[in-house]
Amino acid sequence: MSPDLDLPLLAALFGQALLLSLLAIGGAITVAPDLHRVMVAQQAWLDDAQFGHAIAIAQAAPGPNLLFIPVLGYQVAGLPGALAMLVGILIPSTTLALAALRLGQTHARHPALRAFKAGMAPITLGLMLATGFVLAPWGSAPGLLLAGAVALLVWRTRVHLLLLIAAGALLGVLGWV
């Protein structure tokens, strides 16, 4: 990126992250398919390999799962791009989370709140399946089957997520997915 700030580009990165922040139910990784659509397919800011590598690098690094968002911004527009996307993804979701926490603590037993929580589970699973579809190599039936099996386990059982992550890591190390 040149020393001159590309304000329209930074505004576009910020706006995209701001918009997707409210859809990041289940974690920031659930917006990866839409980010891919915009950043790779529509705008051609990145190619498939760059997009996949950004997610892989960010997920391998210690820290929050949303690290891939500023990594994508950095690849497009350097440090200003990383900051634009990080602030964009954090502002709405943090504000909404704090408001929901306060409301949830006040009305924990209200039937509408309980129904809302129950209704969000399938949406989260669908977003995670879409992410698995985007990140799995094309033609990788084992990867897609694994994503579906894990989503089903999360939805229908109380298997601890760390066990599922460890199992996925083991299958990856063994080269099965």
PDB file of N, CA, C and O in Angstrom, residues 10-72:
ATOM      1  N   LEU A  10     -10.544   1.949   2.885  1.00  0.00           N
ATOM      2  CA  LEU A  10     -10.639   1.744   4.335  1.00  0.00           C
ATOM      3  C   LEU A  10     -12.088   1.826   4.804  1.00  0.00           C
ATOM      4  O   LEU A  10     -12.514   1.037   5.663  1.00  0.00           O
ATOM      5  N   ALA A  11     -12.850   2.740   4.230  1.00  0.00           N
ATOM      6  CA  ALA A  11     -14.272   2.849   4.578  1.00  0.00           C
ATOM      7  C   ALA A  11     -15.021   1.594   4.149  1.00  0.00           C
ATOM      8  O   ALA A  11     -15.903   1.103   4.873  1.00  0.00           O
ATOM      9  N   ALA A  12     -14.676   1.041   2.985  1.00  0.00           N
ATOM     10  CA  ALA A  12     -15.326  -0.192   2.521  1.00  0.00           C
ATOM     11  C   ALA A  12     -14.986  -1.361   3.437  1.00  0.00           C
ATOM     12  O   ALA A  12     -15.857  -2.171   3.786  1.00  0.00           O
ATOM     13  N   LEU A  13     -13.723  -1.468   3.849  1.00  0.00           N
ATOM     14  CA  LEU A  13     -13.320  -2.544   4.767  1.00  0.00           C
ATOM     15  C   LEU A  13     -14.024  -2.392   6.113  1.00  0.00           C
ATOM     16  O   LEU A  13     -14.552  -3.367   6.666  1.00  0.00           O
ATOM     17  N   PHE A  14     -14.030  -1.172   6.635  1.00  0.00           N
ATOM     18  CA  PHE A  14     -14.704  -0.897   7.910  1.00  0.00           C
ATOM     19  C   PHE A  14     -16.193  -1.224   7.808  1.00  0.00           C
ATOM     20  O   PHE A  14     -16.755  -1.899   8.670  1.00  0.00           O
ATOM     21  N   GLY A  15     -16.837  -0.755   6.757  1.00  0.00           N
ATOM     22  CA  GLY A  15     -18.274  -0.977   6.584  1.00  0.00           C
ATOM     23  C   GLY A  15     -18.621  -2.442   6.450  1.00  0.00           C
ATOM     24  O   GLY A  15     -19.621  -2.906   7.011  1.00  0.00           O
ATOM     25  N   GLN A  16     -17.808  -3.192   5.710  1.00  0.00           N
ATOM     26  CA  GLN A  16     -18.067  -4.627   5.557  1.00  0.00           C
ATOM     27  C   GLN A  16     -17.954  -5.331   6.904  1.00  0.00           C
ATOM     28  O   GLN A  16     -18.794  -6.152   7.266  1.00  0.00           O
ATOM     29  N   ALA A  17     -16.913  -5.009   7.660  1.00  0.00           N
ATOM     30  CA  ALA A  17     -16.738  -5.628   8.977  1.00  0.00           C
ATOM     31  C   ALA A  17     -17.859  -5.207   9.929  1.00  0.00           C
ATOM     32  O   ALA A  17     -18.368  -6.025  10.700  1.00  0.00           O
ATOM     33  N   LEU A  18     -18.255  -3.945   9.862  1.00  0.00           N
ATOM     34  CA  LEU A  18     -19.334  -3.433  10.709  1.00  0.00           C
ATOM     35  C   LEU A  18     -20.630  -4.188  10.437  1.00  0.00           C
ATOM     36  O   LEU A  18     -21.314  -4.641  11.361  1.00  0.00           O
ATOM     37  N   LEU A  19     -20.952  -4.351   9.171  1.00  0.00           N
ATOM     38  CA  LEU A  19     -22.165  -5.061   8.785  1.00  0.00           C
ATOM     39  C   LEU A  19     -22.124  -6.525   9.217  1.00  0.00           C
ATOM     40  O   LEU A  19     -23.081  -7.046   9.797  1.00  0.00           O
ATOM     41  N   LEU A  20     -21.011  -7.175   8.962  1.00  0.00           N
ATOM     42  CA  LEU A  20     -20.912  -8.603   9.273  1.00  0.00           C
ATOM     43  C   LEU A  20     -20.814  -8.878  10.769  1.00  0.00           C
ATOM     44  O   LEU A  20     -21.131  -9.975  11.216  1.00  0.00           O
ATOM     45  N   SER A  21     -20.402  -7.889  11.513  1.00  0.00           N
ATOM     46  CA  SER A  21     -20.280  -8.071  12.959  1.00  0.00           C
ATOM     47  C   SER A  21     -21.588  -8.532  13.583  1.00  0.00           C
ATOM     48  O   SER A  21     -21.598  -9.377  14.480  1.00  0.00           O
ATOM     49  N   LEU A  22     -22.684  -8.006  13.100  1.00  0.00           N
ATOM     50  CA  LEU A  22     -23.979  -8.367  13.677  1.00  0.00           C
ATOM     51  C   LEU A  22     -24.440  -9.753  13.227  1.00  0.00           C
ATOM     52  O   LEU A  22     -25.375 -10.304  13.801  1.00  0.00           O
ATOM     53  N   LEU A  23     -23.788 -10.328  12.228  1.00  0.00           N
ATOM     54  CA  LEU A  23     -24.112 -11.677  11.781  1.00  0.00           C
ATOM     55  C   LEU A  23     -23.183 -12.730  12.378  1.00  0.00           C
ATOM     56  O   LEU A  23     -23.361 -13.915  12.125  1.00  0.00           O
ATOM     57  N   ALA A  24     -22.213 -12.306  13.132  1.00  0.00           N
ATOM     58  CA  ALA A  24     -21.189 -13.215  13.648  1.00  0.00           C
ATOM     59  C   ALA A  24     -21.683 -13.981  14.868  1.00  0.00           C
ATOM     60  O   ALA A  24     -21.020 -14.049  15.891  1.00  0.00           O
ATOM     61  N   ILE A  25     -22.835 -14.585  14.739  1.00  0.00           N
ATOM     62  CA  ILE A  25     -23.390 -15.389  15.829  1.00  0.00           C
ATOM     63  C   ILE A  25     -22.632 -16.708  15.833  1.00  0.00           C
ATOM     64  O   ILE A  25     -22.605 -17.410  14.830  1.00  0.00           O
ATOM     65  N   GLY A  26     -22.021 -17.045  16.939  1.00  0.00           N
ATOM     66  CA  GLY A  26     -21.229 -18.257  16.999  1.00  0.00           C
ATOM     67  C   GLY A  26     -19.751 -17.981  16.782  1.00  0.00           C
ATOM     68  O   GLY A  26     -18.943 -18.882  16.700  1.00  0.00           O
ATOM     69  N   GLY A  27     -19.382 -16.727  16.672  1.00  0.00           N
ATOM     70  CA  GLY A  27     -17.981 -16.371  16.503  1.00  0.00           C
ATOM     71  C   GLY A  27     -17.733 -15.731  15.150  1.00  0.00           C
ATOM     72  O   GLY A  27     -18.495 -15.909  14.203  1.00  0.00           O
ATOM     73  N   ALA A  28     -16.636 -15.013  15.072  1.00  0.00           N
ATOM     74  CA  ALA A  28     -16.310 -14.279  13.848  1.00  0.00           C
ATOM     75  C   ALA A  28     -16.077 -15.202  12.664  1.00  0.00           C
ATOM     76  O   ALA A  28     -16.337 -14.820  11.520  1.00  0.00           O
ATOM     77  N   ILE A  29     -15.639 -16.429  12.913  1.00  0.00           N
ATOM     78  CA  ILE A  29     -15.351 -17.340  11.810  1.00  0.00           C
ATOM     79  C   ILE A  29     -16.612 -17.638  10.995  1.00  0.00           C
ATOM     80  O   ILE A  29     -16.529 -18.002   9.821  1.00  0.00           O
ATOM     81  N   THR A  30     -17.777 -17.457  11.589  1.00  0.00           N
ATOM     82  CA  THR A  30     -19.016 -17.745  10.861  1.00  0.00           C
ATOM     83  C   THR A  30     -19.287 -16.753   9.740  1.00  0.00           C
ATOM     84  O   THR A  30     -20.134 -17.024   8.890  1.00  0.00           O
ATOM     85  N   VAL A  31     -18.592 -15.630   9.707  1.00  0.00           N
ATOM     86  CA  VAL A  31     -18.780 -14.675   8.610  1.00  0.00           C
ATOM     87  C   VAL A  31     -17.758 -14.890   7.497  1.00  0.00           C
ATOM     88  O   VAL A  31     -17.768 -14.157   6.509  1.00  0.00           O
ATOM     89  N   ALA A  32     -16.915 -15.895   7.632  1.00  0.00           N
ATOM     90  CA  ALA A  32     -15.900 -16.165   6.606  1.00  0.00           C
ATOM     91  C   ALA A  32     -16.502 -16.367   5.219  1.00  0.00           C
ATOM     92  O   ALA A  32     -15.963 -15.838   4.242  1.00  0.00           O
ATOM     93  N   PRO A  33     -17.627 -17.099   5.078  1.00  0.00           N
ATOM     94  CA  PRO A  33     -18.173 -17.253   3.726  1.00  0.00           C
ATOM     95  C   PRO A  33     -18.565 -15.918   3.079  1.00  0.00           C
ATOM     96  O   PRO A  33     -18.309 -15.700   1.892  1.00  0.00           O
ATOM     97  N   ASP A  34     -19.159 -15.026   3.853  1.00  0.00           N
ATOM     98  CA  ASP A  34     -19.555 -13.746   3.269  1.00  0.00           C
ATOM     99  C   ASP A  34     -18.339 -12.862   2.999  1.00  0.00           C
ATOM    100  O   ASP A  34     -18.295 -12.163   1.990  1.00  0.00           O
ATOM    101  N   LEU A  35     -17.358 -12.901   3.893  1.00  0.00           N
ATOM    102  CA  LEU A  35     -16.123 -12.158   3.635  1.00  0.00           C
ATOM    103  C   LEU A  35     -15.454 -12.678   2.363  1.00  0.00           C
ATOM    104  O   LEU A  35     -14.941 -11.900   1.561  1.00  0.00           O
ATOM    105  N   HIS A  36     -15.457 -13.980   2.185  1.00  0.00           N
ATOM    106  CA  HIS A  36     -14.886 -14.577   0.971  1.00  0.00           C
ATOM    107  C   HIS A  36     -15.634 -14.075  -0.259  1.00  0.00           C
ATOM    108  O   HIS A  36     -15.023 -13.695  -1.260  1.00  0.00           O
ATOM    109  N   ARG A  37     -16.961 -14.069  -0.179  1.00  0.00           N
ATOM    110  CA  ARG A  37     -17.772 -13.602  -1.310  1.00  0.00           C
ATOM    111  C   ARG A  37     -17.386 -12.176  -1.698  1.00  0.00           C
ATOM    112  O   ARG A  37     -17.198 -11.868  -2.878  1.00  0.00           O
ATOM    113  N   VAL A  38     -17.261 -11.307  -0.695  1.00  0.00           N
ATOM    114  CA  VAL A  38     -16.964  -9.900  -0.981  1.00  0.00           C
ATOM    115  C   VAL A  38     -15.504  -9.699  -1.359  1.00  0.00           C
ATOM    116  O   VAL A  38     -15.198  -9.079  -2.384  1.00  0.00           O
ATOM    117  N   MET A  39     -14.593 -10.223  -0.553  1.00  0.00           N
ATOM    118  CA  MET A  39     -13.173  -9.910  -0.722  1.00  0.00           C
ATOM    119  C   MET A  39     -12.525 -10.650  -1.892  1.00  0.00           C
ATOM    120  O   MET A  39     -11.579 -10.132  -2.487  1.00  0.00           O
ATOM    121  N   VAL A  40     -13.020 -11.848  -2.198  1.00  0.00           N
ATOM    122  CA  VAL A  40     -12.424 -12.641  -3.274  1.00  0.00           C
ATOM    123  C   VAL A  40     -13.274 -12.561  -4.542  1.00  0.00           C
ATOM    124  O   VAL A  40     -12.793 -12.178  -5.599  1.00  0.00           O
ATOM    125  N   ALA A  41     -14.546 -12.932  -4.428  1.00  0.00           N
ATOM    126  CA  ALA A  41     -15.390 -13.041  -5.626  1.00  0.00           C
ATOM    127  C   ALA A  41     -15.824 -11.686  -6.190  1.00  0.00           C
ATOM    128  O   ALA A  41     -15.769 -11.478  -7.399  1.00  0.00           O
ATOM    129  N   GLN A  42     -16.260 -10.768  -5.323  1.00  0.00           N
ATOM    130  CA  GLN A  42     -16.782  -9.493  -5.828  1.00  0.00           C
ATOM    131  C   GLN A  42     -15.697  -8.457  -6.066  1.00  0.00           C
ATOM    132  O   GLN A  42     -15.606  -7.880  -7.146  1.00  0.00           O
ATOM    133  N   GLN A  43     -14.895  -8.167  -5.050  1.00  0.00           N
ATOM    134  CA  GLN A  43     -13.933  -7.074  -5.147  1.00  0.00           C
ATOM    135  C   GLN A  43     -12.556  -7.496  -5.680  1.00  0.00           C
ATOM    136  O   GLN A  43     -11.775  -6.648  -6.090  1.00  0.00           O
ATOM    137  N   ALA A  44     -12.252  -8.798  -5.608  1.00  0.00           N
ATOM    138  CA  ALA A  44     -10.944  -9.328  -6.028  1.00  0.00           C
ATOM    139  C   ALA A  44      -9.782  -8.654  -5.291  1.00  0.00           C
ATOM    140  O   ALA A  44      -8.711  -8.455  -5.856  1.00  0.00           O
ATOM    141  N   TRP A  45     -10.014  -8.319  -4.031  1.00  0.00           N
ATOM    142  CA  TRP A  45      -8.930  -7.774  -3.211  1.00  0.00           C
ATOM    143  C   TRP A  45      -7.924  -8.861  -2.875  1.00  0.00           C
ATOM    144  O   TRP A  45      -6.743  -8.579  -2.679  1.00  0.00           O
ATOM    145  N   LEU A  46      -8.412 -10.091  -2.751  1.00  0.00           N
ATOM    146  CA  LEU A  46      -7.577 -11.248  -2.432  1.00  0.00           C
ATOM    147  C   LEU A  46      -7.962 -12.387  -3.362  1.00  0.00           C
ATOM    148  O   LEU A  46      -9.042 -12.392  -3.932  1.00  0.00           O
ATOM    149  N   ASP A  47      -7.066 -13.392  -3.467  1.00  0.00           N
ATOM    150  CA  ASP A  47      -7.450 -14.603  -4.183  1.00  0.00           C
ATOM    151  C   ASP A  47      -7.765 -15.694  -3.157  1.00  0.00           C
ATOM    152  O   ASP A  47      -7.605 -15.478  -1.945  1.00  0.00           O
ATOM    153  N   ASP A  48      -8.216 -16.846  -3.630  1.00  0.00           N
ATOM    154  CA  ASP A  48      -8.604 -17.929  -2.721  1.00  0.00           C
ATOM    155  C   ASP A  48      -7.468 -18.334  -1.787  1.00  0.00           C
ATOM    156  O   ASP A  48      -7.688 -18.554  -0.599  1.00  0.00           O
ATOM    157  N   ALA A  49      -6.273 -18.445  -2.330  1.00  0.00           N
ATOM    158  CA  ALA A  49      -5.131 -18.875  -1.521  1.00  0.00           C
ATOM    159  C   ALA A  49      -4.822 -17.856  -0.419  1.00  0.00           C
ATOM    160  O   ALA A  49      -4.593 -18.240   0.740  1.00  0.00           O
ATOM    161  N   GLN A  50      -4.805 -16.581  -0.766  1.00  0.00           N
ATOM    162  CA  GLN A  50      -4.535 -15.543   0.236  1.00  0.00           C
ATOM    163  C   GLN A  50      -5.597 -15.568   1.337  1.00  0.00           C
ATOM    164  O   GLN A  50      -5.279 -15.437   2.518  1.00  0.00           O
ATOM    165  N   PHE A  51      -6.841 -15.722   0.943  1.00  0.00           N
ATOM    166  CA  PHE A  51      -7.931 -15.766   1.916  1.00  0.00           C
ATOM    167  C   PHE A  51      -7.756 -16.954   2.850  1.00  0.00           C
ATOM    168  O   PHE A  51      -7.819 -16.819   4.072  1.00  0.00           O
ATOM    169  N   GLY A  52      -7.536 -18.121   2.284  1.00  0.00           N
ATOM    170  CA  GLY A  52      -7.348 -19.325   3.101  1.00  0.00           C
ATOM    171  C   GLY A  52      -6.136 -19.235   4.005  1.00  0.00           C
ATOM    172  O   GLY A  52      -6.184 -19.650   5.169  1.00  0.00           O
ATOM    173  N   HIS A  53      -5.042 -18.693   3.489  1.00  0.00           N
ATOM    174  CA  HIS A  53      -3.830 -18.556   4.305  1.00  0.00           C
ATOM    175  C   HIS A  53      -4.039 -17.584   5.460  1.00  0.00           C
ATOM    176  O   HIS A  53      -3.536 -17.815   6.560  1.00  0.00           O
ATOM    177  N   ALA A  54      -4.769 -16.501   5.213  1.00  0.00           N
ATOM    178  CA  ALA A  54      -5.033 -15.528   6.284  1.00  0.00           C
ATOM    179  C   ALA A  54      -5.795 -16.194   7.425  1.00  0.00           C
ATOM    180  O   ALA A  54      -5.478 -15.989   8.599  1.00  0.00           O
ATOM    181  N   ILE A  55      -6.786 -16.994   7.079  1.00  0.00           N
ATOM    182  CA  ILE A  55      -7.553 -17.679   8.124  1.00  0.00           C
ATOM    183  C   ILE A  55      -6.679 -18.699   8.837  1.00  0.00           C
ATOM    184  O   ILE A  55      -6.689 -18.790  10.067  1.00  0.00           O
ATOM    185  N   ALA A  56      -5.893 -19.456   8.090  1.00  0.00           N
ATOM    186  CA  ALA A  56      -5.036 -20.469   8.703  1.00  0.00           C
ATOM    187  C   ALA A  56      -4.020 -19.848   9.654  1.00  0.00           C
ATOM    188  O   ALA A  56      -3.824 -20.335  10.780  1.00  0.00           O
ATOM    189  N   ILE A  57      -3.394 -18.768   9.225  1.00  0.00           N
ATOM    190  CA  ILE A  57      -2.397 -18.096  10.070  1.00  0.00           C
ATOM    191  C   ILE A  57      -3.045 -17.564  11.342  1.00  0.00           C
ATOM    192  O   ILE A  57      -2.535 -17.751  12.448  1.00  0.00           O
ATOM    193  N   ALA A  58      -4.175 -16.907  11.198  1.00  0.00           N
ATOM    194  CA  ALA A  58      -4.847 -16.318  12.357  1.00  0.00           C
ATOM    195  C   ALA A  58      -5.362 -17.393  13.308  1.00  0.00           C
ATOM    196  O   ALA A  58      -5.301 -17.223  14.526  1.00  0.00           O
ATOM    197  N   GLN A  59      -5.859 -18.501  12.779  1.00  0.00           N
ATOM    198  CA  GLN A  59      -6.382 -19.556  13.642  1.00  0.00           C
ATOM    199  C   GLN A  59      -5.246 -20.292  14.352  1.00  0.00           C
ATOM    200  O   GLN A  59      -5.439 -20.818  15.443  1.00  0.00           O
ATOM    201  N   ALA A  60      -4.077 -20.342  13.739  1.00  0.00           N
ATOM    202  CA  ALA A  60      -2.936 -21.010  14.364  1.00  0.00           C
ATOM    203  C   ALA A  60      -2.325 -20.165  15.480  1.00  0.00           C
ATOM    204  O   ALA A  60      -1.704 -20.691  16.401  1.00  0.00           O
ATOM    205  N   ALA A  61      -2.497 -18.865  15.395  1.00  0.00           N
ATOM    206  CA  ALA A  61      -1.919 -17.962  16.392  1.00  0.00           C
ATOM    207  C   ALA A  61      -2.744 -18.003  17.676  1.00  0.00           C
ATOM    208  O   ALA A  61      -3.961 -18.174  17.635  1.00  0.00           O
ATOM    209  N   PRO A  62      -2.074 -17.860  18.801  1.00  0.00           N
ATOM    210  CA  PRO A  62      -2.852 -17.786  20.046  1.00  0.00           C
ATOM    211  C   PRO A  62      -3.656 -16.487  20.093  1.00  0.00           C
ATOM    212  O   PRO A  62      -3.251 -15.483  19.521  1.00  0.00           O
ATOM    213  N   GLY A  63      -4.804 -16.554  20.715  1.00  0.00           N
ATOM    214  CA  GLY A  63      -5.629 -15.360  20.835  1.00  0.00           C
ATOM    215  C   GLY A  63      -7.042 -15.628  20.373  1.00  0.00           C
ATOM    216  O   GLY A  63      -7.419 -16.773  20.107  1.00  0.00           O
ATOM    217  N   PRO A  64      -7.819 -14.577  20.266  1.00  0.00           N
ATOM    218  CA  PRO A  64      -9.234 -14.751  19.910  1.00  0.00           C
ATOM    219  C   PRO A  64      -9.407 -15.236  18.486  1.00  0.00           C
ATOM    220  O   PRO A  64      -8.579 -14.997  17.612  1.00  0.00           O
ATOM    221  N   ASN A  65     -10.535 -15.877  18.257  1.00  0.00           N
ATOM    222  CA  ASN A  65     -10.852 -16.477  16.971  1.00  0.00           C
ATOM    223  C   ASN A  65     -11.073 -15.429  15.884  1.00  0.00           C
ATOM    224  O   ASN A  65     -11.021 -15.745  14.721  1.00  0.00           O
ATOM    225  N   LEU A  66     -11.254 -14.187  16.230  1.00  0.00           N
ATOM    226  CA  LEU A  66     -11.504 -13.159  15.216  1.00  0.00           C
ATOM    227  C   LEU A  66     -10.231 -12.567  14.635  1.00  0.00           C
ATOM    228  O   LEU A  66     -10.295 -11.652  13.821  1.00  0.00           O
ATOM    229  N   LEU A  67      -9.084 -13.111  14.970  1.00  0.00           N
ATOM    230  CA  LEU A  67      -7.828 -12.552  14.456  1.00  0.00           C
ATOM    231  C   LEU A  67      -7.736 -12.565  12.941  1.00  0.00           C
ATOM    232  O   LEU A  67      -7.010 -11.767  12.359  1.00  0.00           O
ATOM    233  N   PHE A  68      -8.470 -13.467  12.289  1.00  0.00           N
ATOM    234  CA  PHE A  68      -8.373 -13.514  10.833  1.00  0.00           C
ATOM    235  C   PHE A  68      -8.940 -12.250  10.188  1.00  0.00           C
ATOM    236  O   PHE A  68      -8.551 -11.897   9.073  1.00  0.00           O
ATOM    237  N   ILE A  69      -9.849 -11.551  10.878  1.00  0.00           N
ATOM    238  CA  ILE A  69     -10.457 -10.340  10.303  1.00  0.00           C
ATOM    239  C   ILE A  69      -9.394  -9.258  10.078  1.00  0.00           C
ATOM    240  O   ILE A  69      -9.259  -8.756   8.961  1.00  0.00           O
ATOM    241  N   PRO A  70      -8.607  -8.880  11.104  1.00  0.00           N
ATOM    242  CA  PRO A  70      -7.574  -7.880  10.824  1.00  0.00           C
ATOM    243  C   PRO A  70      -6.476  -8.400   9.893  1.00  0.00           C
ATOM    244  O   PRO A  70      -5.880  -7.604   9.157  1.00  0.00           O
ATOM    245  N   VAL A  71      -6.228  -9.709   9.889  1.00  0.00           N
ATOM    246  CA  VAL A  71      -5.225 -10.246   8.958  1.00  0.00           C
ATOM    247  C   VAL A  71      -5.699 -10.030   7.521  1.00  0.00           C
ATOM    248  O   VAL A  71      -4.911  -9.632   6.659  1.00  0.00           O
ATOM    249  N   LEU A  72      -6.984 -10.263   7.265  1.00  0.00           N
ATOM    250  CA  LEU A  72      -7.527 -10.003   5.934  1.00  0.00           C
ATOM    251  C   LEU A  72      -7.412  -8.518   5.592  1.00  0.00           C
ATOM    252  O   LEU A  72      -7.026  -8.150   4.476  1.00  0.00           O
TER     253      LEU A  72
END
